[in-house]
CSV table of C-alpha atoms in Angstrom, one decimal:
chain,number,residue,atom,x,y,z
A,1,MET,CA,1.6,38.9,24.9
A,2,ASP,CA,3.9,35.9,25.8
A,3,SER,CA,6.4,35.2,23.0
A,4,PHE,CA,5.2,31.6,22.7
A,5,LEU,CA,1.6,32.7,22.2
A,6,GLN,CA,2.7,35.3,19.7
A,7,GLU,CA,4.6,32.8,17.6
A,8,VAL,CA,1.6,30.4,17.6
A,9,LYS,CA,-0.8,33.2,16.7
A,10,GLU,CA,1.5,34.3,13.8
A,11,LYS,CA,1.9,30.7,12.6
A,12,LEU,CA,-1.7,29.5,12.9
A,13,GLY,CA,-3.9,32.6,13.6
A,14,GLY,CA,-5.0,32.8,9.9
A,15,ASN,CA,-6.9,29.5,10.3
A,16,ASP,CA,-10.6,30.0,11.1
A,17,ASP,CA,-10.8,26.5,12.6
A,18,PHE,CA,-7.9,27.2,15.0
A,19,LEU,CA,-8.9,28.0,18.6
A,20,ILE,CA,-6.7,30.2,20.8
A,21,GLN,CA,-9.0,31.1,23.7
A,22,PRO,CA,-8.1,32.5,27.2
A,23,ASP,CA,-9.9,30.7,30.0
A,24,GLU,CA,-9.5,29.8,33.7
A,25,ILE,CA,-9.1,26.4,35.5
A,26,CYS,CA,-9.7,26.6,39.2
A,27,GLY,CA,-9.0,30.3,39.1
A,28,VAL,CA,-5.7,29.9,37.2
A,29,PRO,CA,-5.5,31.8,33.9
A,30,VAL,CA,-4.7,29.5,30.9
A,31,VAL,CA,-4.9,29.7,27.1
A,32,MET,CA,-6.6,26.8,25.3
A,33,MET,CA,-5.4,25.9,21.8
A,34,GLY,CA,-6.3,23.4,19.1
A,35,PHE,CA,-8.0,22.8,15.8
A,36,THR,CA,-11.8,22.7,16.3
A,37,SER,CA,-12.0,20.6,13.0
A,38,LEU,CA,-10.0,17.8,14.7
A,39,ILE,CA,-11.3,17.9,18.3
A,40,ASP,CA,-14.7,17.9,20.0
A,41,LEU,CA,-14.2,21.1,22.0
A,42,VAL,CA,-17.4,20.9,24.1
A,43,SER,CA,-16.9,17.3,25.2
A,44,THR,CA,-13.2,17.9,25.9
A,45,LYS,CA,-13.9,20.9,28.1
A,46,ILE,CA,-16.6,19.1,30.0
A,47,ALA,CA,-14.2,16.1,30.6
A,48,LEU,CA,-11.5,18.5,31.9
A,49,ARG,CA,-13.9,20.1,34.4
A,50,LYS,CA,-15.1,16.8,35.6
A,51,ASN,CA,-11.5,15.5,35.9
A,52,MET,CA,-10.6,18.5,38.1
A,53,ASP,CA,-13.7,18.4,40.2
A,54,ASN,CA,-13.4,14.6,40.9
A,55,ALA,CA,-9.7,14.7,41.6
A,56,ASP,CA,-8.8,12.9,44.9
A,57,PRO,CA,-6.8,14.4,46.5
A,58,ALA,CA,-7.6,17.8,45.1
A,59,PRO,CA,-4.6,19.6,43.5
A,60,GLN,CA,-2.8,21.9,45.9
A,61,SER,CA,-0.7,23.8,43.5
A,62,VAL,CA,-0.5,24.8,39.8
A,63,ALA,CA,2.1,22.0,39.2
A,64,ASP,CA,-0.4,19.4,40.7
A,65,MET,CA,-3.1,20.8,38.4
A,66,MET,CA,-0.9,20.6,35.3
A,67,SER,CA,0.1,17.0,36.0
A,68,LEU,CA,-3.5,16.1,36.5
A,69,LEU,CA,-4.5,17.5,33.1
A,70,GLY,CA,-1.9,15.8,31.0
A,71,ASP,CA,1.7,15.7,29.9
A,72,ILE,CA,3.7,18.8,30.9
A,73,LYS,CA,6.2,20.1,28.3
A,74,GLU,CA,8.2,23.2,27.3
A,75,MET,CA,8.0,23.6,23.5
A,76,ASP,CA,8.4,26.1,20.7
A,77,ALA,CA,5.8,27.0,18.1
A,78,ASN,CA,7.0,24.4,15.6
A,79,GLU,CA,6.7,21.5,18.1
A,80,ALA,CA,3.2,22.8,19.0
A,81,TYR,CA,2.2,22.9,15.4
A,82,ALA,CA,3.1,19.2,14.9
A,83,LEU,CA,0.9,18.4,17.9
A,84,PHE,CA,-2.0,20.5,16.7
A,85,VAL,CA,-2.2,18.9,13.3
A,86,GLY,CA,-1.9,15.5,15.1
A,87,GLY,CA,-5.2,16.3,16.8
A,88,LYS,CA,-3.9,17.3,20.3
A,89,PHE,CA,-5.3,20.0,22.6
A,90,ILE,CA,-2.8,22.2,24.4
A,91,ILE,CA,-3.4,24.2,27.5
A,92,TYR,CA,-0.8,26.9,28.1
A,93,PHE,CA,-0.2,28.2,31.7
A,94,GLU,CA,1.1,31.7,31.3
A,95,SER,CA,2.2,31.9,34.9
A,96,GLU,CA,4.4,28.8,34.5
A,97,GLN,CA,5.2,29.4,30.8
A,98,ARG,CA,4.7,25.7,30.1
A,99,CYS,CA,2.2,23.7,28.2
A,100,VAL,CA,0.0,20.7,29.1
A,101,ILE,CA,-0.7,18.3,26.2
A,102,VAL,CA,-4.2,17.0,26.6
A,103,GLU,CA,-5.7,14.0,24.8
A,104,PRO,CA,-9.0,15.4,23.6
A,105,PHE,CA,-12.2,13.9,22.4
A,106,PRO,CA,-11.6,13.6,18.6
A,107,VAL,CA,-14.0,14.5,15.8
A,108,VAL,CA,-14.8,11.2,14.1
A,109,LEU,CA,-13.3,11.6,10.6
A,110,ASN,CA,-12.8,7.9,9.6
A,111,ARG,CA,-15.1,5.5,7.9
A,112,SER,CA,-16.1,2.3,9.6
A,113,ILE,CA,-14.3,-1.0,9.1
A,114,GLU,CA,-15.6,-2.5,5.9
A,115,SER,CA,-14.9,-5.5,3.6
A,116,PRO,CA,-11.9,-5.1,1.2
A,117,THR,CA,-12.4,-3.4,-2.1
A,118,ASN,CA,-9.4,-4.8,-4.0
A,119,GLU,CA,-8.9,-8.2,-2.4
A,120,ASN,CA,-11.7,-10.8,-2.4
A,121,VAL,CA,-11.8,-13.2,0.6
A,122,LEU,CA,-13.3,-16.7,0.6
A,123,GLN,CA,-13.9,-18.4,3.9
A,124,GLY,CA,-11.9,-16.0,5.9
A,125,PRO,CA,-12.1,-12.7,7.9
A,126,ILE,CA,-13.5,-9.9,5.6
A,127,SER,CA,-12.5,-6.8,7.6
A,128,SER,CA,-10.0,-4.5,5.9
A,129,PHE,CA,-7.8,-1.6,6.9
A,130,ILE,CA,-9.0,1.9,6.9
A,131,GLU,CA,-7.3,5.3,6.7
A,132,ASP,CA,-6.7,5.7,10.4
A,133,ILE,CA,-3.3,4.2,11.3
A,134,ASP,CA,-4.1,3.5,15.0
A,135,THR,CA,-7.2,1.5,14.0
A,136,ASN,CA,-5.1,-0.5,11.6
A,137,ILE,CA,-2.5,-1.3,14.2
A,138,GLY,CA,-5.3,-2.4,16.6
A,139,MET,CA,-6.7,-4.7,13.9
A,140,VAL,CA,-3.3,-6.4,13.5
A,141,ARG,CA,-2.9,-6.8,17.3
A,142,LYS,CA,-6.4,-8.3,17.4
A,143,GLN,CA,-5.6,-10.7,14.6
A,144,MET,CA,-2.3,-11.8,16.0
A,145,MET,CA,-2.6,-11.3,19.8
A,146,SER,CA,1.1,-12.0,20.5
A,147,LYS,CA,3.3,-10.5,23.1
A,148,HIS,CA,6.2,-10.5,20.7
A,149,VAL,CA,4.7,-7.9,18.3
A,150,ARG,CA,6.6,-4.6,18.4
A,151,VAL,CA,5.5,-1.2,17.0
A,152,LYS,CA,7.8,1.8,16.3
A,153,SER,CA,6.3,5.1,15.1
A,154,TYR,CA,7.8,8.0,13.3
A,155,LEU,CA,6.7,11.4,12.1
A,156,ALA,CA,8.0,12.1,8.6
A,157,GLY,CA,8.0,15.3,6.5
A,158,ASN,CA,9.0,18.9,7.4
A,159,ASP,CA,6.0,20.6,5.8
A,160,GLN,CA,3.3,17.9,5.8
A,161,HIS,CA,3.7,15.7,8.8
A,162,LYS,CA,2.8,12.1,8.2
A,163,LYS,CA,2.9,9.3,10.8
A,164,ILE,CA,4.6,6.0,9.8
A,165,SER,CA,4.5,2.9,12.0
A,166,LEU,CA,6.8,-0.1,11.7
A,167,ILE,CA,5.5,-3.4,13.0
A,168,TYR,CA,7.5,-6.7,13.4
A,169,ASP,CA,7.4,-9.9,15.4
A,170,ASN,CA,10.4,-9.8,17.7
A,171,LEU,CA,10.5,-13.6,17.9
A,172,ASN,CA,10.7,-14.3,14.2
A,173,VAL,CA,12.2,-11.3,12.5
A,174,ASP,CA,15.9,-11.0,11.7
A,175,PRO,CA,17.2,-8.0,13.8
A,176,GLU,CA,19.4,-6.9,10.9
A,177,LEU,CA,16.3,-6.4,8.7
A,178,VAL,CA,14.7,-4.3,11.4
A,179,ASN,CA,17.9,-2.2,11.8
A,180,ASN,CA,18.2,-1.7,8.0
A,181,VAL,CA,14.6,-0.5,7.7
A,182,THR,CA,14.6,1.7,10.8
A,183,SER,CA,18.0,3.3,9.8
A,184,GLU,CA,16.6,4.1,6.3
A,185,ILE,CA,13.4,5.6,7.7
A,186,GLU,CA,15.3,7.7,10.3
A,187,LYS,CA,17.7,8.9,7.7
A,188,ASN,CA,15.0,10.2,5.4
A,189,LEU,CA,12.4,11.6,7.9
A,190,HIS,CA,12.8,15.0,6.2
A,191,ARG,CA,11.1,13.6,3.1
A,192,GLU,CA,7.4,14.3,2.4
A,193,ILE,CA,5.4,11.1,2.1
A,194,ASN,CA,2.2,11.6,0.1
A,195,ASN,CA,2.3,8.5,-2.2
A,196,MET,CA,4.0,5.1,-2.7
A,197,GLN,CA,6.9,6.6,-4.7
A,198,ASN,CA,7.8,8.9,-1.8
A,199,MET,CA,7.7,5.9,0.5
A,200,ALA,CA,10.0,4.0,-1.9
A,201,LYS,CA,12.5,6.9,-1.8
A,202,THR,CA,12.3,7.1,2.0
A,203,LEU,CA,13.3,3.4,2.2
A,204,GLY,CA,16.2,3.9,-0.3
A,205,PHE,CA,14.5,2.1,-3.3
A,206,SER,CA,14.5,3.3,-6.9
A,207,SER,CA,11.2,4.7,-8.1
A,208,TRP,CA,12.0,3.2,-11.5
A,209,SER,CA,11.9,-0.5,-10.5
A,210,ALA,CA,9.2,-2.4,-12.5
A,211,ILE,CA,8.8,-4.8,-9.5
A,212,PRO,CA,7.5,-3.2,-6.3
A,213,ARG,CA,9.8,-3.8,-3.3
A,214,PHE,CA,7.0,-4.0,-0.9
A,215,ASN,CA,3.8,-6.0,-1.1
A,216,THR,CA,0.5,-4.2,-0.4
A,217,THR,CA,-2.5,-5.7,1.3
A,218,GLU,CA,-5.8,-4.6,2.8
A,219,LEU,CA,-6.2,-7.7,5.0
A,220,PRO,CA,-5.1,-8.0,8.6
A,221,GLN,CA,-4.8,-11.8,8.3
A,222,GLU,CA,-2.2,-11.4,5.6
A,223,VAL,CA,-0.2,-8.9,7.7
A,224,ALA,CA,-0.3,-11.4,10.7
A,225,SER,CA,0.9,-14.1,8.4
A,226,ALA,CA,3.8,-11.9,7.1
A,227,LEU,CA,4.8,-11.1,10.7
A,228,LYS,CA,5.0,-14.8,11.6
A,229,LYS,CA,7.2,-15.3,8.5
A,230,GLY,CA,9.7,-12.8,9.7
A,231,ARG,CA,8.7,-9.8,7.5
A,232,VAL,CA,8.3,-6.2,8.7
A,233,VAL,CA,5.1,-4.2,8.0
A,234,LEU,CA,4.7,-0.5,7.5
A,235,PHE,CA,1.6,1.6,7.9
A,236,ILE,CA,1.3,5.1,6.6
A,237,ASP,CA,-1.4,7.4,8.1
A,238,ARG,CA,-4.3,8.0,5.6
A,239,LEU,CA,-3.4,5.0,3.4
A,240,PRO,CA,-5.9,2.1,3.9
A,241,PHE,CA,-3.4,-0.7,3.3
A,242,ALA,CA,-0.2,-2.2,4.7
A,243,LEU,CA,3.2,-2.4,3.1
A,244,VAL,CA,4.9,-5.8,3.7
A,245,LEU,CA,8.7,-5.9,3.4
A,246,PRO,CA,10.4,-7.5,1.6
A,247,ASN,CA,8.3,-8.5,-1.4
A,248,LEU,CA,9.1,-12.0,-2.7
A,249,LEU,CA,8.3,-13.7,-6.0
A,250,TRP,CA,6.1,-16.3,-4.2
A,251,ASP,CA,3.8,-13.6,-2.8
A,252,MET,CA,2.1,-13.3,-6.2
A,253,PHE,CA,1.0,-16.9,-6.0
A,254,SER,CA,0.3,-17.4,-2.3
A,255,LEU,CA,-2.4,-16.1,0.1
A,256,GLU,CA,-2.8,-17.0,3.8
A,257,ASN,CA,-6.5,-17.5,3.0
A,258,ASP,CA,-5.5,-20.5,0.8
A,259,ARG,CA,-4.8,-22.5,3.9
A,260,ASN,CA,-8.5,-22.4,4.8
A,261,PHE,CA,-9.0,-25.1,2.1
A,262,PRO,CA,-7.7,-28.7,2.2
A,263,ILE,CA,-4.1,-29.1,1.2
A,264,PRO,CA,-4.9,-30.7,-2.3
A,265,LEU,CA,-7.1,-27.7,-3.1
A,266,THR,CA,-4.5,-25.2,-1.9
A,267,ILE,CA,-1.9,-26.8,-4.2
A,268,VAL,CA,-4.3,-26.7,-7.2
A,269,ILE,CA,-5.2,-23.1,-6.5
A,270,ARG,CA,-1.6,-21.9,-6.4
A,271,LEU,CA,-0.7,-24.1,-9.4
A,272,LEU,CA,-3.5,-22.3,-11.4
A,273,ARG,CA,-2.0,-18.9,-10.4
A,274,VAL,CA,1.4,-20.1,-11.7
A,275,ILE,CA,-0.2,-21.3,-15.0
A,276,GLY,CA,-2.0,-17.9,-15.2
A,277,VAL,CA,1.3,-16.0,-15.0
A,278,LEU,CA,2.9,-18.2,-17.7
A,279,ILE,CA,-0.1,-17.8,-20.0
A,280,THR,CA,0.0,-14.0,-19.5
A,281,LEU,CA,3.7,-13.7,-20.3
A,282,LEU,CA,3.9,-16.3,-23.1
A,283,ALA,CA,0.6,-16.5,-25.0
A,284,PRO,CA,1.0,-13.2,-26.9
A,285,GLY,CA,4.7,-13.9,-27.7
A,286,ILE,CA,3.9,-17.4,-28.9
A,287,TYR,CA,1.2,-16.1,-31.2
A,288,VAL,CA,3.6,-13.5,-32.8
A,289,ALA,CA,6.5,-15.9,-33.0
A,290,LEU,CA,4.6,-18.8,-34.6
A,291,VAL,CA,2.5,-16.6,-37.0
A,292,ALA,CA,5.1,-14.1,-38.2
A,293,VAL,CA,8.6,-15.7,-37.8
A,294,ASN,CA,8.5,-19.5,-37.2
A,295,PRO,CA,5.3,-20.9,-38.8
A,296,GLU,CA,7.2,-24.1,-39.7
A,297,VAL,CA,7.1,-25.1,-36.1
A,298,LEU,CA,3.4,-25.7,-36.4
A,299,ARG,CA,1.7,-28.7,-37.9
A,300,ILE,CA,0.7,-28.0,-41.5
A,301,GLU,CA,-3.1,-28.2,-40.7
A,302,LEU,CA,-2.8,-25.7,-37.8
A,303,ALA,CA,-0.6,-23.4,-39.9
A,304,LEU,CA,-3.2,-23.4,-42.7
A,305,ASN,CA,-6.0,-22.7,-40.3
A,306,ILE,CA,-4.1,-19.7,-38.8
A,307,ALA,CA,-3.3,-18.4,-42.2
A,308,GLN,CA,-6.9,-18.7,-43.2
A,309,SER,CA,-8.1,-16.8,-40.1
A,310,ARG,CA,-5.6,-14.0,-40.9
A,311,GLU,CA,-6.8,-13.8,-44.5
A,312,GLY,CA,-7.4,-10.1,-45.4
A,313,VAL,CA,-5.7,-8.8,-42.2
A,314,PRO,CA,-3.7,-5.8,-43.5
A,315,TYR,CA,-1.2,-5.6,-40.7
A,316,PRO,CA,1.8,-7.7,-39.6
A,317,ALA,CA,1.2,-9.8,-36.5
A,318,ILE,CA,3.2,-7.5,-34.2
A,319,VAL,CA,1.1,-4.4,-35.2
A,320,GLU,CA,-2.1,-6.5,-34.8
A,321,ILE,CA,-1.3,-7.7,-31.3
A,322,ILE,CA,0.1,-4.4,-30.0
A,323,LEU,CA,-2.9,-2.6,-31.2
A,324,MET,CA,-5.3,-5.0,-29.5
A,325,LEU,CA,-3.2,-5.1,-26.3
A,326,VAL,CA,-3.4,-1.4,-26.0
A,327,VAL,CA,-7.1,-1.4,-26.6
A,328,LEU,CA,-7.5,-4.0,-23.8
A,329,GLU,CA,-5.3,-1.9,-21.5
A,330,LEU,CA,-7.7,1.1,-22.2
A,331,ILE,CA,-10.7,-1.1,-21.3
A,332,ILE,CA,-9.1,-2.2,-18.1
A,333,GLU,CA,-8.2,1.3,-17.1
A,334,ALA,CA,-11.7,2.5,-18.0
A,335,SER,CA,-13.2,-0.2,-15.8
A,336,THR,CA,-11.1,1.0,-12.9
A,337,ARG,CA,-11.9,4.7,-13.3
A,338,LEU,CA,-15.6,4.6,-14.1
A,339,PRO,CA,-18.3,4.7,-11.4
A,340,LYS,CA,-19.2,1.2,-10.1
A,341,SER,CA,-22.8,1.6,-11.2
A,342,ILE,CA,-21.9,1.9,-15.0
A,343,GLY,CA,-18.3,0.7,-15.3
A,344,PRO,CA,-18.9,-3.0,-15.7
A,345,THR,CA,-21.7,-2.5,-18.2
A,346,ILE,CA,-19.9,-0.1,-20.4
A,347,THR,CA,-16.6,-2.0,-20.5
A,348,MET,CA,-18.4,-5.4,-21.1
A,349,VAL,CA,-20.6,-4.0,-23.9
A,350,GLY,CA,-17.7,-2.0,-25.3
A,351,GLY,CA,-15.4,-5.1,-25.3
A,352,ILE,CA,-17.9,-7.3,-26.9
A,353,ILE,CA,-18.9,-4.8,-29.6
A,354,LEU,CA,-15.3,-3.8,-30.3
A,355,GLY,CA,-14.1,-7.4,-30.5
A,356,GLN,CA,-16.8,-8.4,-32.9
A,357,ALA,CA,-16.3,-5.2,-35.0
A,358,VAL,CA,-12.6,-5.6,-35.5
A,359,VAL,CA,-13.0,-9.3,-36.5
A,360,THR,CA,-15.8,-8.5,-38.9
A,361,ALA,CA,-13.8,-5.6,-40.4
A,362,ARG,CA,-10.8,-8.0,-40.9
A,363,LEU,CA,-8.5,-5.8,-38.9
A,364,VAL,CA,-7.5,-8.8,-36.6
A,365,SER,CA,-7.9,-12.5,-36.7
A,366,ASN,CA,-10.3,-14.7,-34.7
A,367,LEU,CA,-7.3,-16.5,-33.1
A,368,LEU,CA,-5.9,-13.3,-31.8
A,369,ILE,CA,-9.1,-12.5,-29.9
A,370,ILE,CA,-9.0,-15.9,-28.3
A,371,VAL,CA,-5.3,-15.3,-27.3
A,372,LEU,CA,-6.0,-11.9,-25.8
A,373,ALA,CA,-9.1,-13.1,-23.9
A,374,ALA,CA,-7.1,-15.9,-22.4
A,375,THR,CA,-4.2,-13.5,-21.5
A,376,THR,CA,-6.5,-11.0,-19.8
A,377,ILE,CA,-8.3,-13.7,-17.8
A,378,ALA,CA,-5.0,-15.3,-16.8
A,379,ASN,CA,-3.5,-12.0,-15.7
A,380,SER,CA,-6.3,-11.6,-13.1
A,381,THR,CA,-5.3,-14.8,-11.3
A,382,VAL,CA,-2.2,-13.1,-9.8
A,383,VAL,CA,-2.3,-12.1,-6.1
A,384,GLY,CA,-1.9,-8.3,-5.7
A,385,PHE,CA,-2.8,-5.6,-8.1
A,386,GLN,CA,0.7,-4.2,-8.3
A,387,ASN,CA,2.0,-7.7,-9.3
A,388,SER,CA,-0.5,-7.9,-12.1
A,389,LEU,CA,0.6,-4.5,-13.4
A,390,SER,CA,4.2,-5.7,-13.5
A,391,ILE,CA,3.3,-8.8,-15.5
A,392,ARG,CA,1.3,-6.7,-18.0
A,393,LEU,CA,4.4,-4.7,-18.6
A,394,PHE,CA,6.8,-7.6,-19.0
A,395,LYS,CA,4.6,-9.3,-21.7
A,396,TYR,CA,5.3,-6.4,-24.1
A,397,VAL,CA,9.0,-7.0,-23.9
A,398,ILE,CA,8.5,-10.7,-24.7
A,399,VAL,CA,6.1,-9.8,-27.6
A,400,ILE,CA,8.7,-7.4,-29.2
A,401,LEU,CA,11.6,-9.9,-28.9
A,402,SER,CA,9.3,-12.7,-30.3
A,403,ALA,CA,8.5,-10.5,-33.3
A,404,ILE,CA,12.2,-9.9,-34.0
A,405,TYR,CA,13.7,-13.3,-33.3
A,406,GLY,CA,10.7,-15.7,-33.2
A,407,VAL,CA,10.8,-18.6,-30.7
A,408,LEU,CA,14.5,-17.8,-29.9
A,409,GLY,CA,13.4,-14.2,-28.9
A,410,LEU,CA,10.7,-15.7,-26.7
A,411,LEU,CA,13.2,-17.8,-24.9
A,412,GLY,CA,15.6,-14.9,-24.7
A,413,GLY,CA,12.9,-12.7,-23.2
A,414,LEU,CA,12.3,-15.3,-20.5
A,415,VAL,CA,16.0,-15.5,-19.7
A,416,LEU,CA,16.2,-11.7,-19.5
A,417,LEU,CA,13.2,-11.6,-17.2
A,418,SER,CA,14.6,-14.3,-15.0
A,419,THR,CA,18.0,-12.5,-14.9
A,420,TYR,CA,16.2,-9.2,-13.9
A,421,LEU,CA,14.2,-10.9,-11.1
A,422,ALA,CA,17.3,-12.7,-9.8
A,423,SER,CA,19.2,-9.3,-9.6
A,424,LEU,CA,16.5,-7.8,-7.3
A,425,THR,CA,17.3,-7.6,-3.6
A,426,THR,CA,15.5,-5.8,-0.7
A,427,PHE,CA,17.8,-5.0,2.2
A,428,GLY,CA,20.0,-7.9,1.2
A,429,ILE,CA,17.1,-10.4,0.7
A,430,SER,CA,16.8,-11.9,-2.8
A,431,TYR,CA,13.4,-11.5,-4.6
A,432,LEU,CA,13.5,-15.2,-5.6
A,433,ASN,CA,13.6,-16.4,-1.9
A,434,PHE,CA,10.7,-18.6,-1.2
A,435,SER,CA,10.7,-18.0,2.6
A,436,MET,CA,12.1,-15.7,5.3
A,437,LYS,CA,13.8,-17.3,8.2
A,438,LYS,CA,15.6,-15.7,11.0
A,439,GLY,CA,19.3,-15.4,10.4
A,440,GLU,CA,19.1,-15.8,6.6
A,441,LEU,CA,19.7,-12.1,5.8
A,442,GLU,CA,22.6,-11.7,3.3
A,443,ASN,CA,25.3,-9.1,3.7
A,444,GLY,CA,25.1,-6.3,1.1
């Protein structure tokens, strides 16, 4: 047996869904190879026969026949394996000892385009990305329809090959940003990419950063908007969302869909999101600071009302609020993991019963329940699930500092948070930038 066929058989022969079948095309002996779980074998063979029968002029030699079938290439078993798992069909001509890469009829393994599951859209396109990377790129091209859009694709991983595609608008993007991103990807193509942490390491980011360096979105219109603003977008095969680089602070307050409303309404909507972030960060800290450390700041009537509401509560304010914040985090996590049919009911009933029970048992005050409800609602106004997670983390830092230093600790926490955000850069672009313009990329 030919050495190439022997290597392929040793590498893939143990798979029951791998086809390695001797056959003939116009009297020439060939070997057909491919994964039957990825290709429609019957339709592919019928198309090949029709293609040969209808060829005009008819192929006069084996070389003519090979060029008519597909791309001719000499390869080893490792290269062939990468093509097989990518859904290609290979015809090996033993007489020529060369392969023809055929584009087969694929088995449909993707769901249809649906409405987004994590991003609600009002008065805008509701189609969202799916797991197939080529479909996602097509949706972006359909949304943007610009001759300046460029796509670069890579195959990452030595063991599990994963396709990555980089998209940018050649007219608006800073070439240095594209060069930085492509150089990082090309330098780390040996890494396996199975999740977002792997992708962050591939791009040279720290996995311990509390702020994600890329913004995720399911919506093609958001990707088109990002490309027009000079961003670059990454797609990873089998992930149903896009990664927008770089991620900026204003992204958590702004959506392209906001521009479907009149300008005054757009301003009000974005202002509400800013207020929501401030409430999420400051409300728990203000409660702890004014109740436990600096009650003298309050008017005497309000201070007495708060003291009366906390009468009988056995814990300090910091223990009280941390306990309830953790319970709320558990409720939010449960609502995410439970089936959609029962999740909202269980979490709503559980939250109401639990809130009423802890107040009746004098474990927490009525005011704290109001503060936590406002905090949870305000946190949901932020654009992007990852951004809301980051804010939920930062509020604990401010609560702890407020419990130690009071109002001074609250201000100190805001200063520390602002300093941290100001220190973040992505490929030389500050996280606090409000826009991306060509030529604004910093050195370093």
